[in-house]
Amino acid sequence: EDKVVQSPLSLVVHEGDTVTLNCSYEVTNFRSLLWYKQEKKAPTFLFMLTSSGIEKKSGRLSSILDKKELFSILNITATQTGDSAIYLCAVANAGGTSYGKLTFGQGTILTVHP
Amino acid sequence: SQTIHQWPATLVQPVGSPLSLECTVEGTSNPNLYWYRQAAGRGLQLLFYSVGIGQISSEVPQNLSASRPQDRQFILSSKKLLLSDSGFYLCAWTRGSGTQYFGPGTRLLVL
């Protein structure tokens, strides 16, 4: 059974801090790893990672995948109150009838205080 | 561009009543469609997915069922709601890339 574990489960920081969110996984047939940000409603897509060691960046957010050690990190630099959200990590399975299915971690609740 | 709709946005239902939640996708054809439930603002649990009309795969045994009567329509149903069915229900779609895009969700409270 595919499994995704995120840490920490919750994190409280002040504006300007840098945070690192962790995601480790076990999947029978790895296709990709995805990060989502969820505020009050639907998760919004941040990154999809398929190759080890290649950093993806979007503004103050960046993410990298290590397929050998089976983990990914999401970094947020110079945090702002608008970064407060649940950050979800998911892995996509490439195998047979499981094609495209995502297994989600529990999420990390990030709170950024002014 | 593609958009995904869900309704209703919120729903309060008594225990034992039926349920029907609807999800529709615009701007794409033959998408894979998914129903998730999220409890207490945590991770998403996959309930059902569909790769085509009339094709439904169930991930967990439960009090719910799903149907896909049209290519871009996905319905989540129950004949008799339980208290434990309360939660935030999300519909998602994908087409090949692996990235799933989510609808706005339905918040269900069973009393």
XYZ file of C-alpha atoms in Angstrom, chain A residues 6-94:
89
model
C 4.659 14.625 6.207
C 6.488 16.412 8.987
C 6.065 18.451 10.991
C 2.289 18.173 11.350
C 2.121 21.807 12.381
C 4.485 24.746 12.469
C 4.205 28.278 13.835
C 6.664 30.931 12.650
C 6.956 34.706 12.343
C 6.993 36.712 9.171
C 10.400 36.679 7.537
C 11.337 33.209 8.797
C 12.356 30.414 6.418
C 10.566 27.070 6.743
C 11.255 23.578 5.429
C 8.443 21.065 5.098
C 9.226 17.386 4.705
C 7.557 14.586 2.811
C 8.671 10.948 2.756
C 6.963 8.260 0.729
C 6.673 4.613 -0.163
C 5.006 3.801 -3.471
C 4.916 0.623 -5.527
C 5.369 2.332 -8.880
C 6.423 5.973 -8.612
C 5.282 8.426 -11.248
C 5.556 11.846 -9.602
C 5.355 13.770 -6.334
C 3.104 16.786 -6.016
C 2.806 19.653 -3.548
C -0.435 21.525 -2.958
C -1.378 24.531 -0.830
C -4.814 24.556 0.786
C -6.247 27.658 2.376
C -9.946 27.669 3.038
C -11.230 25.580 0.194
C -9.739 23.512 -2.605
C -6.046 22.585 -2.701
C -4.153 24.577 -5.306
C -1.298 23.032 -7.219
C 2.254 24.182 -6.436
C 4.772 21.757 -7.935
C 5.091 18.409 -9.638
C 8.443 16.654 -9.295
C 9.521 13.651 -11.307
C 13.329 13.756 -11.353
C 15.802 13.671 -8.497
C 17.948 16.666 -7.693
C 16.218 19.201 -9.930
C 14.895 22.123 -7.925
C 11.605 23.696 -8.915
C 11.057 27.316 -7.940
C 8.152 29.692 -7.872
C 8.887 32.994 -6.178
C 9.745 32.316 -2.544
C 8.772 28.649 -2.785
C 11.047 25.881 -3.956
C 11.005 22.108 -3.862
C 13.325 19.227 -4.596
C 12.961 15.462 -4.824
C 15.338 12.686 -3.755
C 14.195 9.440 -5.377
C 16.959 7.420 -3.788
C 16.055 8.377 -0.219
C 12.332 8.676 -1.090
C 11.636 12.169 0.167
C 10.945 15.702 -0.894
C 11.222 19.072 0.810
C 9.287 22.272 0.271
C 11.085 25.476 1.265
C 9.448 28.810 1.838
C 11.760 31.785 2.351
C 10.833 35.156 3.871
C 7.444 33.845 4.967
C 4.393 36.110 4.906
C 1.047 35.819 6.684
C -0.469 34.833 3.334
C 1.618 31.652 3.407
C -0.504 30.372 6.295
C -2.204 27.242 4.987
C -2.154 23.468 4.970
C 0.578 22.134 2.690
C -0.196 18.747 1.204
C 2.227 16.299 -0.355
C 0.999 13.520 -2.647
C 2.564 10.786 -4.754
C 1.156 9.570 -8.053
C 1.248 5.902 -8.909
C 2.174 4.874 -12.439
